[in-house]
Coordinates of C-alpha atoms and ligand atoms in Angstrom, one line a residue:
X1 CA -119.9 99.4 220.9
X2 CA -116.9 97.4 220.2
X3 CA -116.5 95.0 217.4
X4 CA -117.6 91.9 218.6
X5 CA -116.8 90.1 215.1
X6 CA -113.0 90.0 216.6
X7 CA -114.0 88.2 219.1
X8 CA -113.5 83.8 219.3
X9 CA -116.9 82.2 220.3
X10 CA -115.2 81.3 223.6
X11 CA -114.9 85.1 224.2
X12 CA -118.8 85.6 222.8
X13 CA -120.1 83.2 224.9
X14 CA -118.9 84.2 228.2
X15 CA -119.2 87.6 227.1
X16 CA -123.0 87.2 226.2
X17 CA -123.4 85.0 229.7
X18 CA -121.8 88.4 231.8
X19 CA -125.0 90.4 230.2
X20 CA -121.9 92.0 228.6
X21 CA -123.9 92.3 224.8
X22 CA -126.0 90.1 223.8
X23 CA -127.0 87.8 221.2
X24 CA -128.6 90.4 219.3
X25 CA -126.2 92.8 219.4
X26 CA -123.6 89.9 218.1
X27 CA -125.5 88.6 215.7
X28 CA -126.1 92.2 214.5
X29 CA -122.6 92.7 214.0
X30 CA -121.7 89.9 212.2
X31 CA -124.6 90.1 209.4
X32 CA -123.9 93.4 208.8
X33 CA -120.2 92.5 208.0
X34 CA -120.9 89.9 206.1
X35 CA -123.9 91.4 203.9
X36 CA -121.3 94.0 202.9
X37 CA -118.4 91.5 202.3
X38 CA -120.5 89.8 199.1
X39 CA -117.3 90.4 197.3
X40 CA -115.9 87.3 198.8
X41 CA -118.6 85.2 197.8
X42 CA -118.5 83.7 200.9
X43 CA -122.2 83.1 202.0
X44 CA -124.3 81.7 199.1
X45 CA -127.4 82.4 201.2
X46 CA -128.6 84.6 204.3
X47 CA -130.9 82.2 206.8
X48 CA -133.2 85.0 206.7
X49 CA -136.2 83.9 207.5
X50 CA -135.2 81.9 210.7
X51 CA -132.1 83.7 211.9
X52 CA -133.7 86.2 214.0
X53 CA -135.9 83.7 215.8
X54 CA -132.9 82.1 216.6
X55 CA -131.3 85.2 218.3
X56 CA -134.5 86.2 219.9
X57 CA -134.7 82.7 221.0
X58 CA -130.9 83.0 222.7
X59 CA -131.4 86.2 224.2
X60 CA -134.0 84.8 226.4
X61 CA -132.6 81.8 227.3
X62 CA -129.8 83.9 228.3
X63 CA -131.6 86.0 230.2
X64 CA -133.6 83.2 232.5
X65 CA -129.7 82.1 232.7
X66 CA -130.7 78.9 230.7
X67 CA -128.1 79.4 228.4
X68 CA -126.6 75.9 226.3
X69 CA -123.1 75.3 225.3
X70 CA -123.0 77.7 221.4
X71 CA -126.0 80.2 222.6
X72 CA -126.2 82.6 220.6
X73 CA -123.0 82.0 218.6
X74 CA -123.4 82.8 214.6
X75 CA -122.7 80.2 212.4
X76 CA -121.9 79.5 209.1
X77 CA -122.9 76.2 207.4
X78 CA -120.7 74.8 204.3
X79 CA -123.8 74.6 201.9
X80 CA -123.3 70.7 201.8
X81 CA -125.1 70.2 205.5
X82 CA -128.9 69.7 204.5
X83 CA -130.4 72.7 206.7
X84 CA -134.4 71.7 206.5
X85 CA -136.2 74.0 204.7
X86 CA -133.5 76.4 203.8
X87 CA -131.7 75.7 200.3
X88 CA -129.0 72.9 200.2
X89 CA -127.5 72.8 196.4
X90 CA -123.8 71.8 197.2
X91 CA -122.9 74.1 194.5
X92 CA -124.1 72.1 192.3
X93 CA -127.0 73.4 189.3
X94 CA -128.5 70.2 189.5
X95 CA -129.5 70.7 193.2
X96 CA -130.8 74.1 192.5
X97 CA -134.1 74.5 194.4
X98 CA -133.6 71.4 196.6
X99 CA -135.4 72.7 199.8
X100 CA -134.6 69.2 201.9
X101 CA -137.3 68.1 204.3
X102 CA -134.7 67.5 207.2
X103 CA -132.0 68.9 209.2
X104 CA -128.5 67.3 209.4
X105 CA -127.1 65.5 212.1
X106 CA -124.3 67.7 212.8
X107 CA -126.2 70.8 211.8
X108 CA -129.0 70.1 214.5
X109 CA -126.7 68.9 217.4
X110 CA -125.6 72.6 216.5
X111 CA -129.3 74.1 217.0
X112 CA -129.6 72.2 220.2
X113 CA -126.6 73.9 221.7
X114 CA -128.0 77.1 220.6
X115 CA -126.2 77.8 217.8
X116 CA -128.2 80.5 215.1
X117 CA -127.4 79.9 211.7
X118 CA -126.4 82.9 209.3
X119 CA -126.7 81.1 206.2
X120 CA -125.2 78.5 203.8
X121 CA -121.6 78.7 202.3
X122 CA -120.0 78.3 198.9
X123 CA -117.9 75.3 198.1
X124 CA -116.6 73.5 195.3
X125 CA -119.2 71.2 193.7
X126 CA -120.3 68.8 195.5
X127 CA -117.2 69.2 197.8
X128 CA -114.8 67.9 194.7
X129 CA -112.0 70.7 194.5
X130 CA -109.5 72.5 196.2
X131 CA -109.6 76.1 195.3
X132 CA -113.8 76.8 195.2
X133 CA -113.5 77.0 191.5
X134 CA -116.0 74.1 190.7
X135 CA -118.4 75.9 192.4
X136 CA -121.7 76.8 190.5
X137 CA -121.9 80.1 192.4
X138 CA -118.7 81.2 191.1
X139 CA -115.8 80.8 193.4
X140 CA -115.3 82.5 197.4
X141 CA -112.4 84.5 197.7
X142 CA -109.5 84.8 200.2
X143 CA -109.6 87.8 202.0
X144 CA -105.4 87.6 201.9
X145 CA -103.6 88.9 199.6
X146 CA -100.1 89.5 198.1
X147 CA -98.4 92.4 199.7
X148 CA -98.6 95.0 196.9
X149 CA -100.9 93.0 195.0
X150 CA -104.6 93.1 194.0
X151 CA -104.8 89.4 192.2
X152 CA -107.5 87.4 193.7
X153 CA -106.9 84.6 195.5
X154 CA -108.5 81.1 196.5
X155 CA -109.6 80.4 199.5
X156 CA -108.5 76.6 199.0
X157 CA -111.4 74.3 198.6
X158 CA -113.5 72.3 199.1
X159 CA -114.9 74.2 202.0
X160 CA -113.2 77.6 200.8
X161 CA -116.3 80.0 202.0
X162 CA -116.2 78.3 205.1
X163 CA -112.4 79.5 205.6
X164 CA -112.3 82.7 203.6
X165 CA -116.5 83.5 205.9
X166 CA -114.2 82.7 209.3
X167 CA -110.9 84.3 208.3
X168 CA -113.1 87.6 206.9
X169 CA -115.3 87.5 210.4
X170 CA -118.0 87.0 209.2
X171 CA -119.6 84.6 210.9
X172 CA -117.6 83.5 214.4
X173 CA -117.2 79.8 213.3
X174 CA -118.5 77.4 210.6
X175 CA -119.4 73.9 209.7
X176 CA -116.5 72.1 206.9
X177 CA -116.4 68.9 206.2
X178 CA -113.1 66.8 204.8
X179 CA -112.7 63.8 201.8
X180 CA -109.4 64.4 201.3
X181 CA -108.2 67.8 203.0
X182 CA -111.7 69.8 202.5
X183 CA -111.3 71.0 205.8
X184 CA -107.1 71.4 206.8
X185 CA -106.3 72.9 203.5
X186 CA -108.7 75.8 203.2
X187 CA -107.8 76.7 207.0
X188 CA -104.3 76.8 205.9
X189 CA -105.0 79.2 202.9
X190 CA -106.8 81.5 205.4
X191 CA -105.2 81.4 208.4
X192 CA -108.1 79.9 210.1
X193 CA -107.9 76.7 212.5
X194 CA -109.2 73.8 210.8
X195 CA -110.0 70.3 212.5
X196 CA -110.9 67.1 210.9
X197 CA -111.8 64.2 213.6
X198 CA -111.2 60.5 213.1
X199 CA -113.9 59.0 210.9
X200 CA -117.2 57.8 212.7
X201 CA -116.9 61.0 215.2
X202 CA -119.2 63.0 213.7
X203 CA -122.1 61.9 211.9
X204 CA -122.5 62.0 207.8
X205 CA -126.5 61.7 208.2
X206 CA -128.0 64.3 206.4
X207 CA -124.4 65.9 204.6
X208 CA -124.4 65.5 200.4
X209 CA -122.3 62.3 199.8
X210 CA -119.4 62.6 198.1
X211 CA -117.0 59.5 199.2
X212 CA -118.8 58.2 202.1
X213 CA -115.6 56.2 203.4
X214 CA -113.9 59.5 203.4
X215 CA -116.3 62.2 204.3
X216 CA -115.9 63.5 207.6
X217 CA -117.3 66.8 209.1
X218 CA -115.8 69.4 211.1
X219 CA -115.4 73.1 212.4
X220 CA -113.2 75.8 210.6
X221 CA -112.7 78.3 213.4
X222 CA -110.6 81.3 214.9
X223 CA -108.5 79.4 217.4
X224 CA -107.7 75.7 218.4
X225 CA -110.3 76.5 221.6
X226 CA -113.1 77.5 219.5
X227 CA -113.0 74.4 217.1
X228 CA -112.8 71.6 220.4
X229 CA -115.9 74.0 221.7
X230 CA -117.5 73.4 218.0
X231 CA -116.1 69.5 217.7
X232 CA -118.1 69.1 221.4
X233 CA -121.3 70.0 219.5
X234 CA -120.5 68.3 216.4
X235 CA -119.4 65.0 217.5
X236 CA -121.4 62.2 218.9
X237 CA -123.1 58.9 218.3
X238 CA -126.0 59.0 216.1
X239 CA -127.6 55.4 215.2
X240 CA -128.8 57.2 211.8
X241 CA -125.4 56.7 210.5
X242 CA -124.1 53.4 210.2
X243 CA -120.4 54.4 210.4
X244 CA -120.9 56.5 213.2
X245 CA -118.9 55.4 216.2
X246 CA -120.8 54.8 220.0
X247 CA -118.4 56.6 221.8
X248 CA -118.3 59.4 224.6
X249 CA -117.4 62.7 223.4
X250 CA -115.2 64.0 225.7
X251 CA -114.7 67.3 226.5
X252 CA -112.5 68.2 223.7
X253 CA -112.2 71.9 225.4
X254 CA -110.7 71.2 228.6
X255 CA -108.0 68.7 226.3
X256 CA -106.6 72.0 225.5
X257 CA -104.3 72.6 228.9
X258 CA -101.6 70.4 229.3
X259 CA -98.8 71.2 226.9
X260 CA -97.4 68.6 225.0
X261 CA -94.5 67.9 227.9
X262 CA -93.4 64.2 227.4
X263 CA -95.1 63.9 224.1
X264 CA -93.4 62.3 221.0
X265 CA -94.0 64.1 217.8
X266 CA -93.4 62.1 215.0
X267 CA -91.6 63.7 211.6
X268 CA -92.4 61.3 208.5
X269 CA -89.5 62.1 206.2
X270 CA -91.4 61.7 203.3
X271 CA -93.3 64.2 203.3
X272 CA -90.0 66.7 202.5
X273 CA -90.9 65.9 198.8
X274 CA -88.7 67.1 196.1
X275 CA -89.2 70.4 195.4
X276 CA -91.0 71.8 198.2
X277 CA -90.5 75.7 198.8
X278 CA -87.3 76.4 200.9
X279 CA -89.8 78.4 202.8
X280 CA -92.6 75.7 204.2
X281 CA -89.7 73.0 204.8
X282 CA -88.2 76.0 207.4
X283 CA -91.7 76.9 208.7
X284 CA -91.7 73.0 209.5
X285 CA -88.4 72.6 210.9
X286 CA -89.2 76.0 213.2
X287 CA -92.3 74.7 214.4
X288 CA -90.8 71.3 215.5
X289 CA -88.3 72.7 217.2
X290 CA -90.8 75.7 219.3
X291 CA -92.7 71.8 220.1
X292 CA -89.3 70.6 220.9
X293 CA -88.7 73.8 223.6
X294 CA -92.1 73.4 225.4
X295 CA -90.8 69.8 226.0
X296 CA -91.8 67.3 223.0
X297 CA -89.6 64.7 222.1
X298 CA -89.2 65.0 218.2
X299 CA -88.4 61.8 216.1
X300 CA -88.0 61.2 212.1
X301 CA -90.8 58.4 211.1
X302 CA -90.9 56.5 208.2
X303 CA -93.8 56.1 206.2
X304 CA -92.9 55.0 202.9
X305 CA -96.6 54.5 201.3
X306 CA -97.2 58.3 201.3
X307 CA -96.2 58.5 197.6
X308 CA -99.4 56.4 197.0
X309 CA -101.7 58.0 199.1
X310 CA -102.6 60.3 196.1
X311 CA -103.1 57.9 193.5
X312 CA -105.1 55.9 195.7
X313 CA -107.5 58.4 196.7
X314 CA -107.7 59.7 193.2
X315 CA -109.4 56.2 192.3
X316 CA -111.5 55.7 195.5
X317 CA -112.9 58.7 195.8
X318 CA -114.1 59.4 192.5
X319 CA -115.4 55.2 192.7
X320 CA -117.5 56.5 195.3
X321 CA -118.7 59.7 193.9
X322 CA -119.7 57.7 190.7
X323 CA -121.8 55.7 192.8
X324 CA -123.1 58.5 195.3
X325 CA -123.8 61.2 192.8
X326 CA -126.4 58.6 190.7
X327 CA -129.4 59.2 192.6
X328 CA -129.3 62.5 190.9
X329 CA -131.0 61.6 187.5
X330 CA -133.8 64.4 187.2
X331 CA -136.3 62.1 188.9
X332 CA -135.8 62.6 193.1
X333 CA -134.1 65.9 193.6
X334 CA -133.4 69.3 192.6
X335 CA -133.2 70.2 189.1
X336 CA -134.8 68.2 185.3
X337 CA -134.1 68.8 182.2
X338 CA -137.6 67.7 180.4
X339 CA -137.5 65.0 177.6
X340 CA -140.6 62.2 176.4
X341 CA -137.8 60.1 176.4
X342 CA -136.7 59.2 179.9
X343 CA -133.1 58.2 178.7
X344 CA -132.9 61.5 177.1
X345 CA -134.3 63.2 180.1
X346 CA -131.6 61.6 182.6
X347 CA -129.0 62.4 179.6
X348 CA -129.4 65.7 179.5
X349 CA -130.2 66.8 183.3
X350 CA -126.8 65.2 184.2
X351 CA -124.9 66.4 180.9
X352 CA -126.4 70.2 182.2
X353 CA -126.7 69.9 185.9
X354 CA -122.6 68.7 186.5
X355 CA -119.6 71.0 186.2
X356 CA -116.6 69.8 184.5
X357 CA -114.6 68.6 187.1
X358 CA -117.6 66.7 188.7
X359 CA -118.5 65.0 185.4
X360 CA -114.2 64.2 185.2
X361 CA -115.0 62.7 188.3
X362 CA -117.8 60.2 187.5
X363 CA -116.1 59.1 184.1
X364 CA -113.0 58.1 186.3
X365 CA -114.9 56.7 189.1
X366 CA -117.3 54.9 186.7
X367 CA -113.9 53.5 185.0
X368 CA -112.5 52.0 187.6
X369 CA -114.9 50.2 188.6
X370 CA -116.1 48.7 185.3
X371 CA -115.8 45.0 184.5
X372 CA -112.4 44.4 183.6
X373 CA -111.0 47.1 185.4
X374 CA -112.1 46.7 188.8
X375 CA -109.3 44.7 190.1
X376 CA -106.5 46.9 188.3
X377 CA -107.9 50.0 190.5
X378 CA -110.5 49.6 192.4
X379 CA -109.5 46.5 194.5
X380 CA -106.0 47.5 194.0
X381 CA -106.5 51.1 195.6
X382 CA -108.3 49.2 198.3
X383 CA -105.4 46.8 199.2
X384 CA -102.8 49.9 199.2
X385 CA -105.1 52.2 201.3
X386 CA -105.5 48.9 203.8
X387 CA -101.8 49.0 204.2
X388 CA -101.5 52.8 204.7
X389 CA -103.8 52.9 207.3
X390 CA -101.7 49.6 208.7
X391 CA -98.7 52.1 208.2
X392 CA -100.0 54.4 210.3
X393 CA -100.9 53.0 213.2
X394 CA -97.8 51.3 212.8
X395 CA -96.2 55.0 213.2
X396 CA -98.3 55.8 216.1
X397 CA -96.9 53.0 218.2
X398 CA -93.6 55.3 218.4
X399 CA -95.1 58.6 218.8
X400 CA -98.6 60.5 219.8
X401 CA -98.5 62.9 216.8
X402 CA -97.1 63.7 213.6
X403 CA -96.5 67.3 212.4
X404 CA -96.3 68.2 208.9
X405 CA -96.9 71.1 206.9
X406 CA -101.1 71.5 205.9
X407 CA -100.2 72.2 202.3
X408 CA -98.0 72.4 199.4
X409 CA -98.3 75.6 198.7
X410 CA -99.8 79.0 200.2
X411 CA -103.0 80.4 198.0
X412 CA -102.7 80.5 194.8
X413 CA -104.0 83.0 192.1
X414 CA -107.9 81.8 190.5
X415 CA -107.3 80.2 187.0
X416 CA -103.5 79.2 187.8
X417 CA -104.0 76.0 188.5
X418 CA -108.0 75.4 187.3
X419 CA -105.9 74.1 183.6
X420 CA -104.4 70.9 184.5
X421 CA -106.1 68.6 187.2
X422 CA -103.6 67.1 188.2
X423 CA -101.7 70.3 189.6
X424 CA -105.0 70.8 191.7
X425 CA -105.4 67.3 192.9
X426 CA -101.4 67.9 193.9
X427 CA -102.7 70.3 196.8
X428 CA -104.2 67.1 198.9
X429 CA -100.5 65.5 199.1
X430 CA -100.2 66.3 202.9
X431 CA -104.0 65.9 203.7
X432 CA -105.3 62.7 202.2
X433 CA -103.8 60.0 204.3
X434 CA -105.4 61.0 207.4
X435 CA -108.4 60.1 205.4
X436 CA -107.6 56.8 203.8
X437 CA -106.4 56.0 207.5
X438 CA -109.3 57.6 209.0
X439 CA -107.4 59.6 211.4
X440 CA -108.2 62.7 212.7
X441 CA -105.7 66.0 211.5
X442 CA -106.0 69.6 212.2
X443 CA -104.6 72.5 210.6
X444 CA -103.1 75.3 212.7
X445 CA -101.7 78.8 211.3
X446 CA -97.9 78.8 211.4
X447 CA -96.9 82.1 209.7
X448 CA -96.4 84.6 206.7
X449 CA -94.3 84.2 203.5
X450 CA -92.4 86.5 201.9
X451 CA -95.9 87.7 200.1
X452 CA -97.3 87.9 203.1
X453 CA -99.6 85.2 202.8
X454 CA -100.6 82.6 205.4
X455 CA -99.0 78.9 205.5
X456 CA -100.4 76.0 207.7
X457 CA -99.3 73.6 209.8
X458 CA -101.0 69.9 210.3
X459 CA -100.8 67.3 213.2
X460 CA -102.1 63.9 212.8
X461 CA -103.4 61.4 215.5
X462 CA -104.3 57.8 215.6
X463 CA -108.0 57.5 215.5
X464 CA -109.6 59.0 218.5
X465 CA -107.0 60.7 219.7
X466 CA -108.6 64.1 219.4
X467 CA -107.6 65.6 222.8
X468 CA -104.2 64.6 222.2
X469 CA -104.2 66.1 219.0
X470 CA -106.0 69.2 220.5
X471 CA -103.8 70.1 223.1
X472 CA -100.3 69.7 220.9
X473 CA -102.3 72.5 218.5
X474 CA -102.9 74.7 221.0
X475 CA -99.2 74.4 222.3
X476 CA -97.9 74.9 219.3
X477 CA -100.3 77.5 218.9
X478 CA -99.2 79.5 221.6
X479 CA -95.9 79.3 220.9
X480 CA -96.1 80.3 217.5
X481 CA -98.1 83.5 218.8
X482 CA -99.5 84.1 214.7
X483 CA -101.6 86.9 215.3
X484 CA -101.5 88.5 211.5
X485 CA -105.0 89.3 210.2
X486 CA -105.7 90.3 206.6
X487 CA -105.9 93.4 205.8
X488 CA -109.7 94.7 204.2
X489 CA -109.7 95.7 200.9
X490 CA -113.3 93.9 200.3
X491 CA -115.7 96.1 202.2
Ligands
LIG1 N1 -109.4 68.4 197.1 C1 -109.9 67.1 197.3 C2 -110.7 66.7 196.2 O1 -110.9 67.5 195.3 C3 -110.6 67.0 198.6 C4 -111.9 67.4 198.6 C5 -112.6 67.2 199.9 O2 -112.0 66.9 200.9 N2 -113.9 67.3 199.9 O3 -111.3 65.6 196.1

């Protein structure tokens, strides 16, 4: 039989719906691979128990021809989607054990569409990182490497095992969700598509919190086709969440035809910061002009906040965290460290059940929003994240999209950047704003460098303009024609 784990869910699905394999024989394929790809640290968990109900499930509604839109499809799910009954930690030791009594939004809108789950992915704790070193379980690994090389690499972060699970094939698409570039920036590292919609498109009920103005979830996938088929399933109004938008999903599949003839694409000159490598500025440059061949218009933007998109996120999202992450005090979830003395008790379950970076987190977060320093931060980070978002849709009154490259930098060796904090938060230069602003971004492979590792590229819309976004990715896409894959040195 041939390996079905190189084909996109598009080609599984009509594949499966020919009676050319089936479900099982898919689903096969893909656990096999990954249950001998445990070097990457990918999967954190197998769905044993329920996975093969699931399949058996999908292979009969296939057969009565009463297949739904993901039948069949294996999935992996970034172990920050609460998956009922099945473990949900968020990589995190005080959430060890935490068996949650419900399903996800997202995660069941997934199910309904026939989606089987494989299991639950690494990430960095509690989704605060960017290279799946805060992670509890130990980091995933990017199945790239450096040409002649056997360092190990990150698979960016936070959602690296979703990324490095896709990338390795080994599970045909996964769940991600995005803070401040959780989603764009692992695809970038991996060569895998990644797409964060406009906040309120997909629901946060039932996802760990980490900065709820922030958080937004979305599909890391093979292809820009396969991630709108995954953002159709995702996506939708759900009254459970009170940021969620009521708002038809369209279909975000068929947005894919259409070429980006006639469109504007926006380049914000700030973004060529000092320093950047000589080799992501030309990647950038090329890829506006293959945009500029299929028929785009392409036109420098300003947008001069950028430089404090950074700062500001550093302050409201870890002002949200501090608040978020305080229900976990050894009394309703997961994991207590026993004292008589209940202060002592909440002490030392937090003092053992956070990682470093997490605990960095809530000692900023609770800083800036103390008494005294509220309005020097807080309020302040507010006002300036008010006016980027202004800025932007400012922007998008003069073009559809903006391109820019997904990240500073391609994957970087484990420990090389874990010393100093602020080198890691560095990596969310290009990827935060679309958060403060809310807008939806996606992250597109654009090519190799010299060591033979993947770079990405990004395009921004204004809120709700997935299909737009959508269909300049899968231009570009196609023009680009990246078709590298890396080569297997884990199995
Ligand atoms: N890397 C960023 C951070 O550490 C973004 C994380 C995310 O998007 N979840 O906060």
């Amino acid at each position: 039989m041939a390996d079905l784990t190189t084909k996109t869910i598009a080609q599984l699905r009509d594949g499966m719906r020919a009676k050319e394999f089936s479900a099982a024989e898919v689903f096969d394929q893909y656990f096999t691979r990954a249950e001998n790809s445990r070097a990457l640290n990918a999967f954190v968990r197998f769905n044993v128990e329920l996975a093969w109900d699931q399949v058996k499930a999908s292979d009969e509604r296939i057969a009565k021809g009463e297949a739904r839109p993901l039948e069949g499809i294996p999935m992996g799910i970034k172990d920050l989607f609460c998956t009922e009954g099945l473990e949900t930690n968020a990589a995190s030791r005080i959430l060890y054990g935490f068996r949650p009594p419900y399903e996800s939004t997202v995660s069941q809108n997934l199910l309904d569409d026939g989606a089987v789950f494989m299991g639950k992915l690494n990430l960095d704790e509690f989704a605060m990182g960017s290279s799946n070193e805060t992670s509890a379980h130990g980091p995933a690994i990017n199945p790239w490497r450096r040409e002649g090389e056997e360092t190990k690499l990150t698979p960016g972060g936070s959602s690296g095992g979703s990324a490095a699970a896709v990338a390795a094939r080994l599970c045909a698409g996964a769940t991600a969700t995005d803070t401040g570039g959780s989603i764009r920036q692992p695809a970038a590292l991996t060569a895998t598509v990644g797409l964060k919609p406009t906040y309120g498109r997909c629901s946060r009920w039932g996802i760990v919190a980490f900065a709820s103005s922030l958080d937004q979830a979305g599909p890391i996938a093979k292809d820009v086709r396969d991630s709108a088929i995954l953002l159709n399933s995702m996506a939708g109004y759900d009254p459970k969440d009170s940021t969620s938008i009521d708002r038809p999903v369209p279909d975000y599949e068929q947005a894919i035809a259409g070429g980006v003839k006639g469109m504007k694409i926006g380049i914000p000159k700030e973004y060529r910061l000092d320093g950047m490598s000589q080799e992501i500025s030309d990647l950038w440059t090329k890829s506006a002009k293959l945009l500029e061949e299929q028929g785009a218009e392409i036109v420098e933007v300003s947008l001069p906040l950028t430089k404090y998109a950074l700062p500001v996120y550093y302050i409201v999202a870890p002002a949200e965290a501090s608040s978020n992450l305080a229900r976990y005090d050894g009394v309703k979830y997961g994991v207590r460290v026993e004292d008589d003395n209940i202060h002592e008790m909440y002490k030392k379950t937090r003092g053992e059940g956070f990682g470093a970076e997490v605990k960095r987190r809530l000692m900023i977060g609770t800083y800036v929003l103390s008494a005294g320093y509220y309005d020097a931060y807080y309020l302040r980070a507010q006002r300036v994240r008010k006016k980027i978002a202004m800025e932007m849709a400012a922007a998008f009154e003069q073009v559809d999209l903006l391109l820019t490259p997904s990240s500073p930098s391609a994957a970087f060796g484990l420990g090389e950047k874990s010393a100093d904090p602020i080198e890691m938060y560095l990596n969310d230069v290009f990827t935060v704003t679309a958060n403060l602003a809310g807008v939806p971004g996606i992250s597109i492979p654009g090519g190799l460098d010299a060591q033979g590792l993947p770079l990405g590229l990004q395009l921004i819309a204004p809120a709700f303009g997935e299909e737009t976004m959508i269909r300049g990715a899968a231009a570009l896409e196609e023009a680009i024609g990246f078709n590298a894959q890396p080569t297997e040195w884990w199995r």
